[in-house]
Short mmCIF file of C-alpha atoms in Angstrom, two decimals:
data_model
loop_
_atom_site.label_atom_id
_atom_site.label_comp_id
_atom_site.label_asym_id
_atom_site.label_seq_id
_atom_site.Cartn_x
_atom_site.Cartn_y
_atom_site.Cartn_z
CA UNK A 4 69.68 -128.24 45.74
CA UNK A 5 70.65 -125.92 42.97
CA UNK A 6 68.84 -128.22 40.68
CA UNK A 7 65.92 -128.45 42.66
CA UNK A 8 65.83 -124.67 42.65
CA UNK A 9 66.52 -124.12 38.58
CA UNK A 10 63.80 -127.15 38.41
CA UNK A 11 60.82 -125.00 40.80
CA UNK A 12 61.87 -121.90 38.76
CA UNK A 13 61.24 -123.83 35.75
CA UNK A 14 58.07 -125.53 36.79
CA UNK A 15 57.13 -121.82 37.14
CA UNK A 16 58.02 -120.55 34.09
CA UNK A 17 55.60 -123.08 32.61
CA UNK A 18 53.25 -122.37 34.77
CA UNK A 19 53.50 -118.77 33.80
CA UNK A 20 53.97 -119.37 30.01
CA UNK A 21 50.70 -121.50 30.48
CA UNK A 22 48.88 -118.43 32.31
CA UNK A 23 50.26 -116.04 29.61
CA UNK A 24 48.63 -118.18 26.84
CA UNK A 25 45.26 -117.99 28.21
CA UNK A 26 45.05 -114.75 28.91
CA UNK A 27 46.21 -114.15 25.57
CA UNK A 28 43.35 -116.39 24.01
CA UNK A 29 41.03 -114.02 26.85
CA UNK A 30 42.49 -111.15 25.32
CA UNK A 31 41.88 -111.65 22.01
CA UNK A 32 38.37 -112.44 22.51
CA UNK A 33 37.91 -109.65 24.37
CA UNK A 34 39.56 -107.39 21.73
CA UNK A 35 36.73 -109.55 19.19
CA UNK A 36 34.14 -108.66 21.81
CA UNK A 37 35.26 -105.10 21.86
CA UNK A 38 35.28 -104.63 18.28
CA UNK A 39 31.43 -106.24 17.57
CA UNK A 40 30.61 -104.11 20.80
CA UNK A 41 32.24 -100.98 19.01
CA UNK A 42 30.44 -101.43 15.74
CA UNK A 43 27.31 -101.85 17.84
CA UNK A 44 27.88 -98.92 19.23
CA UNK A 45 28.21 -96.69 16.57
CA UNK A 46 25.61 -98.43 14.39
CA UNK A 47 23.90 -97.60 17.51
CA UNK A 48 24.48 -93.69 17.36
CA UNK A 49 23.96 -94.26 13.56
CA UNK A 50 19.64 -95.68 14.32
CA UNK A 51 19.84 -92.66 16.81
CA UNK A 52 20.25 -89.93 14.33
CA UNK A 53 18.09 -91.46 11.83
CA UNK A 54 15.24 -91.94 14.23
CA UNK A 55 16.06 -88.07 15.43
CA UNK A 56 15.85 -87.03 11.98
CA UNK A 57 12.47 -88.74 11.34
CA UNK A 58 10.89 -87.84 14.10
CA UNK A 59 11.97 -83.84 12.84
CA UNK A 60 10.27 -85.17 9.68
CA UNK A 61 7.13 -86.65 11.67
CA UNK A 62 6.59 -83.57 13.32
CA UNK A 63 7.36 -81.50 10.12
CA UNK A 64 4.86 -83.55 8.51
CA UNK A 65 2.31 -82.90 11.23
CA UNK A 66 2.67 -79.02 11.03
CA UNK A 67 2.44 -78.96 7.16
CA UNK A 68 -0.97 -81.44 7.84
CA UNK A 69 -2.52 -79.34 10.73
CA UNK A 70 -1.83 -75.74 9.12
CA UNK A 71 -3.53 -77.30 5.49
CA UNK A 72 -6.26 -78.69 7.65
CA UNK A 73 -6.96 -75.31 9.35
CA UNK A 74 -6.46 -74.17 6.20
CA UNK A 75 -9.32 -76.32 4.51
CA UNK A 76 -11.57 -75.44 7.79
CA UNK A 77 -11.38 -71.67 7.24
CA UNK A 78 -12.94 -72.27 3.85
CA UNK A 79 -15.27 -75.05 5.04
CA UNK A 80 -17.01 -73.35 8.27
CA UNK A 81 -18.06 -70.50 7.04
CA UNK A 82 -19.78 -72.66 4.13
CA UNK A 83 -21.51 -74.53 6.81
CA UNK A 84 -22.44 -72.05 8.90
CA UNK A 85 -24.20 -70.24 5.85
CA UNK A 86 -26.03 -73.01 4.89
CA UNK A 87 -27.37 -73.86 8.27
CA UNK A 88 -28.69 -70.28 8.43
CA UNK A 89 -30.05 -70.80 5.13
CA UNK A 90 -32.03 -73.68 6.04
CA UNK A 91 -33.03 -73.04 10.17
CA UNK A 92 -33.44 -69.11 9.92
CA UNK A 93 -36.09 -68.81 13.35
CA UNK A 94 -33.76 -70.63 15.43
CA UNK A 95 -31.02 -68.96 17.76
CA UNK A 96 -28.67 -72.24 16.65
CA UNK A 97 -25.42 -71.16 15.66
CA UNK A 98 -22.97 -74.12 14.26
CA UNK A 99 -19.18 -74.40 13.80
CA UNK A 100 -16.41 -77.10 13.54
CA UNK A 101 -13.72 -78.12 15.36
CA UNK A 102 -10.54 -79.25 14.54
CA UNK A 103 -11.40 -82.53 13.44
CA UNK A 104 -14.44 -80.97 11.22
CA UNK A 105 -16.79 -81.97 13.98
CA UNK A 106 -20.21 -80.07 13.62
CA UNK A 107 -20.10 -77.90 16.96
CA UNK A 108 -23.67 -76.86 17.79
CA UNK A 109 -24.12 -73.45 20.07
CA UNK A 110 -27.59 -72.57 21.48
CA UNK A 111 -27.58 -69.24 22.50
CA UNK A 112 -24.67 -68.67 24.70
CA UNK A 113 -24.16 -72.34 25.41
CA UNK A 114 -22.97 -75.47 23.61
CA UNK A 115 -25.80 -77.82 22.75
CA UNK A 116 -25.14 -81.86 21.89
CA UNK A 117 -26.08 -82.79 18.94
CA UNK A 118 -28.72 -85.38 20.34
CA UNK A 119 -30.63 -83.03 22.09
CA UNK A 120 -31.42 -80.97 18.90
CA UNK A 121 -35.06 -81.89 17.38
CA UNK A 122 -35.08 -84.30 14.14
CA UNK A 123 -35.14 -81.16 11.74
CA UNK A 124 -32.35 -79.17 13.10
CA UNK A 125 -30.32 -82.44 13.06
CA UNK A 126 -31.44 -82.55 9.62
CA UNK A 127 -30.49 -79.34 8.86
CA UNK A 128 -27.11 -79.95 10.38
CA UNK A 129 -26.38 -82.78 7.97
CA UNK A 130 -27.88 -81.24 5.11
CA UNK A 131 -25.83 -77.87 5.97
CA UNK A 132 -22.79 -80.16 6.17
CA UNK A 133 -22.99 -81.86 3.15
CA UNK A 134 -23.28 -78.91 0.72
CA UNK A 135 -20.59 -76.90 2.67
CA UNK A 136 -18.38 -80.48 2.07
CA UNK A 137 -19.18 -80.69 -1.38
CA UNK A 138 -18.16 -76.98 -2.08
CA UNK A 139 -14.92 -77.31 -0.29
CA UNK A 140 -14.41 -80.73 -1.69
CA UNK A 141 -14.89 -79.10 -5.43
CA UNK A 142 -12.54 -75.97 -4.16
CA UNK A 143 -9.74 -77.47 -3.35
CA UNK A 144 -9.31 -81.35 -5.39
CA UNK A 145 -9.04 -80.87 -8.96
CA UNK A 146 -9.12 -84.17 -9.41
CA UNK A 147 -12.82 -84.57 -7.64
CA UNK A 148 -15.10 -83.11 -10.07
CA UNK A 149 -18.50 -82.64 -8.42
CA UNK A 150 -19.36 -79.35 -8.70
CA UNK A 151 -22.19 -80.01 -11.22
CA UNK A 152 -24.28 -82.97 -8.95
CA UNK A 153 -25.73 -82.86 -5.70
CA UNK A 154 -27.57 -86.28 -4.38
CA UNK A 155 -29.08 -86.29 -1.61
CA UNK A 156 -30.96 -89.26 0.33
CA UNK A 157 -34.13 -88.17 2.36
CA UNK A 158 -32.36 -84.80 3.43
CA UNK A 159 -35.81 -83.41 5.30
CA UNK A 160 -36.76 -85.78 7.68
CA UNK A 161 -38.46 -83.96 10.17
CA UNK A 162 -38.38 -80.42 8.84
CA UNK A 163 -41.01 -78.35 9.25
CA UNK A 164 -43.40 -77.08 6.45
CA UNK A 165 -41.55 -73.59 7.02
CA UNK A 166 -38.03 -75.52 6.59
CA UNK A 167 -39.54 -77.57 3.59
CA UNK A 168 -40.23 -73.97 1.99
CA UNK A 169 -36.74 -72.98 2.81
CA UNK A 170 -35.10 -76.16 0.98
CA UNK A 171 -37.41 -75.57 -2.21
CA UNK A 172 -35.49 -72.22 -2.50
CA UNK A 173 -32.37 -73.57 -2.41
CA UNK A 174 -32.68 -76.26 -4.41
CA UNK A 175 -33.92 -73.38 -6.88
CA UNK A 176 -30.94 -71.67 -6.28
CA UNK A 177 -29.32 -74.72 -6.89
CA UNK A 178 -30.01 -75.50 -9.93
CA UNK A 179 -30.15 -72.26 -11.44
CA UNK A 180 -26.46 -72.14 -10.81
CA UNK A 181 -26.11 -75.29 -13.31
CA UNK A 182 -26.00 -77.77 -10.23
CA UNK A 183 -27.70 -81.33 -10.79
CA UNK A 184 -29.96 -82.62 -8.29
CA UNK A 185 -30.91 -86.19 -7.58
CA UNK A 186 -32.92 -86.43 -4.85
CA UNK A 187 -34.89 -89.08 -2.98
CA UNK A 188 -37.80 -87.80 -0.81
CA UNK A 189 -41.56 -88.36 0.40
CA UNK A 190 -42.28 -84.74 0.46
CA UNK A 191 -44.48 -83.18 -1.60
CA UNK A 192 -43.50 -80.12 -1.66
CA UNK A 193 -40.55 -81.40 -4.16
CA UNK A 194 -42.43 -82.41 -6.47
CA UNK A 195 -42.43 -79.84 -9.22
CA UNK A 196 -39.05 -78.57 -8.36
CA UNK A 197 -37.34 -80.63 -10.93
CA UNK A 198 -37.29 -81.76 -14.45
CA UNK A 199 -37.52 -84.84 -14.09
CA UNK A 200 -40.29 -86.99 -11.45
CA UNK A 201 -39.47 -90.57 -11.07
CA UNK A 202 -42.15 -91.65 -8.14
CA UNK A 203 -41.55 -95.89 -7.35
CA UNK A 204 -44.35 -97.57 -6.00
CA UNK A 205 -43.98 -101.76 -4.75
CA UNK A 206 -46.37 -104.34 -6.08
CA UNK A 207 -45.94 -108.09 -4.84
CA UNK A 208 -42.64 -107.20 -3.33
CA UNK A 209 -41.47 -105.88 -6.39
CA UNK A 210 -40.42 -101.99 -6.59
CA UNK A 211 -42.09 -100.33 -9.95
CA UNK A 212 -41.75 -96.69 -11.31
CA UNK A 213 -45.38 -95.29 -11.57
#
């Protein structure tokens, strides 16, 4: 009986040693798991504070970009809004940009779109644009020299005579402040303003210069 006893208490020694084993194999590859999981973890919390720290820099970088943009806008409105006056002087049309440089358009009191303006003050608006552009453009990038040229593609479409008049001056004032003027136009009125009169005329589908 005794030996049947030390025999069961063997068997579950074994039995226990055998248990023991495998939960010592579990337990190391949990400790393995644990580890990798750990290093995960703190690689983890590392990607965190870089991605914190970037987006600080992101919206650093924004703030530096939107206060040089403003910055750039201060200079450039008031350009463009002295140029539209310049060109549409009998019309209550204000203009001004917002902060994407969009031309805003004010009639009067109210905000106009852009669309419902006639074809000369939408002419004006582009033309006013462009020369306020080109001065801030010269302004501010040394590396853009411009200042002395000006071309300008059909600018007038649908001006008015009194408009036309208005763009002769300018272009005089133009170029007696050393600016160079190429400009590409059916009007008339142009054509003693400058030095040079290049007028092309097509003949069997080939463009000449008269």
């Amino acid at each position: 009986e005794l030996r049947k006893e030390v025999n069961t208490v063997i068997g579950n020694i074994q039995n226990i040693k055998g248990k023991m084993e495998k939960n010592k194999q579990n337990l190391n590859k949990l400790i393995i798991e644990i580890n990798v999981k750990t290093k995960a973890h703190d690689f983890r919390n590392e990607i965190n504070e870089y991605e914190t720290w970037f987006g600080k820099l992101h919206d650093l970088q924004i703030t530096i970009e939107r206060e040089y943009m403003n910055e750039i806008k201060n200079k450039f409105a008031p350009d463009f809004q002295e140029w539209f006056k310049e060109l549409v002087t009998e019309s209550n049309i204000n203009v001004d940009l917002d902060e994407d440089f969009t031309p805003m358009i004010k009639h009067g009191v109210y905000s106009a779109d852009y669309n419902s303006l006639s074809g000369g003050e939408q002419a004006a608006v582009a033309l006013a644009y462009r020369l306020a552009l080109n001065n801030v453009i010269n302004r501010i990038m040394s590396g853009i020299n411009t200042k002395g040229l000006i071309i300008l593609d059909e600018p007038t479409d649908g001006f008015s005579q009194n408009q036309l008049e208005n763009i002769k001056d300018i272009l005089n004032q133009l170029k007696d402040n050393n600016i160079n003027i190429i400009l590409v136009s059916h009007e008339e009125v142009f054509k003693n303003c400058f030095d040079q009169d290049l007028q092309l005329k097509k003949e069997n589908d080939t463009t000449i210069i008269k």
